[in-house]
Amino acid sequence: MKLIELQTSLRERVAQTAQGKFGVALDSVTAETPPRTELGDLAFPVAFDLARRVKQATGEKKNPRAIADELAGDLRLMPNVARVEVAGAGYINVFYDRTKLLIEAAIGESASASQTHIAPHASSKKSIIEHTNINPNKAAHIGHLRNAVLGDTFVRLLQAAGETVEVQNYIDNTGVQVADVVVGFMHVENMTLDDVKRVDASLPSDKGFDYYCWDLYARVGLYYRGGTSDGAEMPERLALRAQALHDIEAGDNPTAKLADYVATRIVEQHLKTMARLGIKYDVLPRESEILHLKFWDSAFERLKASGAVRLESEGRHAGCWVMPLEAHASTDEHEADKIIVRSNGTVTYAGKDIAYQLWKLGQLDKDFYYRPFFNLQENDNHQVWMTTSEPTVNDAPRFGNGATIYNVIDSRQSYTQDVVKRGVAAVAPEIGEAASVHLSYEMVALSPAACEELGLKLSDADKARPYIEMSGRKGLGVKADDLIDRLEAGAYSETSSRNPETPEAERRHTAHTVAIGALRYFLLKWTRNSVIAFDFTEALSLKGETGPYCQYAVIRANSLFRKLDPDAIQRAQVLLGQANDDDALKGKFASFINNENGTDLWTLWSLAARLDEVIGICVRTHEPTHLAKYAFELAQGFNAFYDNKQNRVLEEPDEARRALLITVAAYTRAQLTRALATLGIDVPARM
RNA sequence: GCACCCGUAGCUCAGUUGGAUAGAGCAUCUGACUUCGAAUCAGAGGGUCGCAAGUUCGAGUCUUGCCGGGUGCACCA
């Protein structure tokens, strides 16, 4: 029996007893893991609640401790329960039959040794996750990495929980940011499309087109202000941007062709950067198609038909289609109303987003056409599709039509996301707001020290601030590829000094794996709504609470198992299994488990057994960091086990105890490896 | 002005739907490599959980009010 099943059955029993003996129907029974293993394996602080509810219902005063005693008596009769204690003012502490559970688990493990991951539920509906969504006009920076790693990890979490997932990366290829770079090429550098292609071809592969545009974008920002960062914006130069934006949206002209080249090339670069982190996408929906295929027209009809938007005939919003939102405490007229269509007939960002969200939910009677996008070597056989306006003949999968949509977007867009969610719910009440989930996260800013390292001169006021916001317009930020390069360099020198005899290619690969482990963990160790004040020292660290720490624990286990027979794990599991029918052997195992050292072994094993529960918590709370913390805790547990002189596997003389140690170590290694894989972190053979 | 987020050890942060003695990492100090790999481990010091009320058997967690910091509230995207 798995621990999670045992937990469920105990909860149900508590609920039954509460109903039977006290006449109280508990809709949910709180169960928690006690702070220390000495206090048991599962605790129910339910007696306090029951005492209150009995008093409410009957007026009878009952001592929580007396209630706990009655509940405990029932729980003692449950299988796999060794004993139950009532502690404190009324805690019910359940102690599992640890020996029996370990033995049963060993039998299960040896039987399903080949099964490594859960297959998706046949009946499960598709979830869509949209993440990355970087403006295709310059290199990706660490803020974008946070988005992508958060999104990709959530994808892995959902898959680990057995769900079917589609990954979308929305490309805003017709927005102002692309227009800015186009203005830069056309009016700052006076280049034609052919010139741009020539420059692109001449750039080094490690500092390519995305880096070039990064600098150009910052220069355009200056250009608008007449060359100085604090100058006033010049209307005639801003007009160039407006013109470019107009031409890009219209399409089929030199400006639009240049914009398409820029956006497409930058998307390629972004995908290469993300591939370094093991991040892949299924489909890249582009804004240009949403425009050309007139998604908005369809969405607008539905919005009007549902009454979600109305045309204002007077007031300051006269001539606009607005979505009414409740005005909070304000007596003024509809201050909170959101404009969806401007008085000149053009649609706002929120409007376009509603159309796109409706498509994602299968609520639009339109679809994109698709073509295969270029394939990266790193992506093996995984095909990325890009939307297109022209009909195509190919075997593209059916995209969109998801049951739940997760949008990974930073918290600054909470308001707009809320508008989108409400708009969708108004159009399709049967779907409601719950189908649209905003996976919001706080920004990545720079620590003052990081700014200085990047060569930015700070005022005294800025130095006193906890963090400074990045600015693409100012070219202030840490480029993703630069950071990965630095991490790889650090990991390479570290692994080279430890494994000088290892071939160069393998050391490079190891350095890469360690670097990605460090980076992904670094971005996942914070809760979503905590601002990351990026600091180089902290981000480049390979010690302490880091990805490499977790990887290292697995490496030590790998090293240990290399020195054992290849079938040692299997043999150990079989031996434990034999104890099921052999009371003498079972007693022997029990004597190993039911002492102080055995408690440590059990604590580690039961922690390892909690992986699926933790994945469930992450999915439910939309918070991947719980898994990162769990992986670290499990690695800590393994390292403590490993360093304990009583647990020297290779020197253990007693065959049974050795089998126990091997089983615990092997299970911990397997679960830790799975946890890390779900975080997108691989483990090299050596490091 | 309104809405949302944050305030926990010197620093950076965790803290599951309210539960037992508030935890990690970094930094500081002390110890452990002839050791299944020291990217490690064992230990020490370090706290009015921003302040004040309230609800509760029980509050870092919930409510209210203050204080301090951040973000968002455009016919921008």
PDB file of C-alpha atoms (C1' of nucleotides) in Angstrom, chain B:
ATOM      1  C1'   G B   1      -7.202  58.381  -4.916  1.00  0.00           C
ATOM      2  C1'   C B   2      -8.428  52.952  -5.963  1.00  0.00           C
ATOM      3  C1'   A B   3      -6.760  47.757  -6.593  1.00  0.00           C
ATOM      4  C1'   C B   4      -3.120  43.933  -6.010  1.00  0.00           C
ATOM      5  C1'   C B   5       1.740  42.164  -3.945  1.00  0.00           C
ATOM      6  C1'   C B   6       5.537  42.367  -0.135  1.00  0.00           C
ATOM      7  C1'   G B   7       7.441  43.258   5.275  1.00  0.00           C
ATOM      8  C1'   U B   8       9.949  36.557   9.243  1.00  0.00           C
ATOM      9  C1'   A B   9      17.701  35.718  11.891  1.00  0.00           C
ATOM     10  C1'   G B  10      23.210  40.400   9.937  1.00  0.00           C
ATOM     11  C1'   C B  11      21.782  39.325   4.295  1.00  0.00           C
ATOM     12  C1'   U B  12      18.469  36.515   0.726  1.00  0.00           C
ATOM     13  C1'   C B  13      14.239  33.771   1.439  1.00  0.00           C
ATOM     14  C1'   A B  14      10.760  29.085   3.017  1.00  0.00           C
ATOM     15  C1'   G B  15       6.708  28.310   6.199  1.00  0.00           C
ATOM     16  C1'   U B  16       0.959  23.319   2.689  1.00  0.00           C
ATOM     17  C1'   U B  17      -6.545  24.576   3.538  1.00  0.00           C
ATOM     18  C1'   G B  18      -4.976  28.333  11.151  1.00  0.00           C
ATOM     19  C1'   G B  19      -1.768  23.399  14.693  1.00  0.00           C
ATOM     20  C1'   A B  20       3.024  20.878  18.579  1.00  0.00           C
ATOM     21  C1'   U B  21       9.771  23.806  20.162  1.00  0.00           C
ATOM     22  C1'   A B  22       8.965  29.540  13.595  1.00  0.00           C
ATOM     23  C1'   G B  23      12.947  26.752   9.449  1.00  0.00           C
ATOM     24  C1'   A B  24      16.771  26.798   5.170  1.00  0.00           C
ATOM     25  C1'   G B  25      20.891  28.935   2.410  1.00  0.00           C
ATOM     26  C1'   C B  26      24.611  32.714   2.617  1.00  0.00           C
ATOM     27  C1'   A B  27      27.803  35.222   6.084  1.00  0.00           C
ATOM     28  C1'   U B  28      30.473  34.465  11.158  1.00  0.00           C
ATOM     29  C1'   C B  29      32.708  30.866  14.652  1.00  0.00           C
ATOM     30  C1'   U B  30      34.245  25.488  16.021  1.00  0.00           C
ATOM     31  C1'   G B  31      35.158  20.639  14.337  1.00  0.00           C
ATOM     32  C1'   A B  32      35.420  16.322  10.326  1.00  0.00           C
ATOM     33  C1'   C B  33      39.077  14.352   4.138  1.00  0.00           C
ATOM     34  C1'   U B  34      44.506   7.670   5.032  1.00  0.00           C
ATOM     35  C1'   U B  35      36.967   7.882   4.932  1.00  0.00           C
ATOM     36  C1'   C B  36      30.941   4.390  -0.341  1.00  0.00           C
ATOM     37  C1'   G B  37      33.282  11.715  -3.945  1.00  0.00           C
ATOM     38  C1'   A B  38      34.487  17.619   1.388  1.00  0.00           C
ATOM     39  C1'   A B  39      30.159  20.946  -4.894  1.00  0.00           C
ATOM     40  C1'   U B  40      29.793  17.440   1.593  1.00  0.00           C
ATOM     41  C1'   C B  41      28.759  16.675   6.858  1.00  0.00           C
ATOM     42  C1'   A B  42      28.349  17.626  12.442  1.00  0.00           C
ATOM     43  C1'   G B  43      27.810  21.700  15.836  1.00  0.00           C
ATOM     44  C1'   A B  44      27.369  27.071  17.814  1.00  0.00           C
ATOM     45  C1'   G B  45      25.627  31.947  17.947  1.00  0.00           C
ATOM     46  C1'   G B  46      21.784  34.876  15.725  1.00  0.00           C
ATOM     47  C1'   G B  47      13.939  36.155  16.151  1.00  0.00           C
ATOM     48  C1'   U B  48       9.127  41.872  19.997  1.00  0.00           C
ATOM     49  C1'   C B  49       7.390  37.041  12.542  1.00  0.00           C
ATOM     50  C1'   G B  50       6.602  45.814  10.570  1.00  0.00           C
ATOM     51  C1'   C B  51       3.100  48.045  14.720  1.00  0.00           C
ATOM     52  C1'   A B  52      -1.721  47.667  17.336  1.00  0.00           C
ATOM     53  C1'   A B  53      -6.309  45.604  18.266  1.00  0.00           C
ATOM     54  C1'   G B  54      -9.786  41.443  17.158  1.00  0.00           C
ATOM     55  C1'   U B  55     -11.622  36.188  16.068  1.00  0.00           C
ATOM     56  C1'   U B  56     -10.018  31.208  18.105  1.00  0.00           C
ATOM     57  C1'   C B  57      -8.691  25.895  22.504  1.00  0.00           C
ATOM     58  C1'   G B  58      -4.607  27.646  19.225  1.00  0.00           C
ATOM     59  C1'   A B  59      -2.423  33.188  14.730  1.00  0.00           C
ATOM     60  C1'   G B  60       3.801  34.066  10.964  1.00  0.00           C
ATOM     61  C1'   U B  61      -0.957  32.261   8.559  1.00  0.00           C
ATOM     62  C1'   C B  62      -7.679  34.819   9.161  1.00  0.00           C
ATOM     63  C1'   U B  63     -10.288  40.168  10.050  1.00  0.00           C
ATOM     64  C1'   U B  64      -9.735  45.525  10.797  1.00  0.00           C
ATOM     65  C1'   G B  65      -6.734  49.898  11.309  1.00  0.00           C
ATOM     66  C1'   C B  66      -2.035  52.096  10.938  1.00  0.00           C
ATOM     67  C1'   C B  67       3.506  52.333   9.232  1.00  0.00           C
ATOM     68  C1'   G B  68       7.087  51.248   5.415  1.00  0.00           C
ATOM     69  C1'   G B  69       8.416  49.311   0.265  1.00  0.00           C
ATOM     70  C1'   G B  70       6.814  47.744  -4.726  1.00  0.00           C
ATOM     71  C1'   U B  71       3.475  47.227  -8.975  1.00  0.00           C
ATOM     72  C1'   G B  72      -0.793  48.365 -11.741  1.00  0.00           C
ATOM     73  C1'   C B  73      -4.853  51.566 -12.699  1.00  0.00           C
ATOM     74  C1'   A B  74      -4.077  55.213 -20.666  1.00  0.00           C
ATOM     75  C1'   C B  75      -8.874  55.522 -26.740  1.00  0.00           C
ATOM     76  C1'   C B  76       0.124  52.025 -25.165  1.00  0.00           C
ATOM     77  C1'   A B  77       1.215  46.988 -26.380  1.00  0.00           C
TER      78        A B  77
END
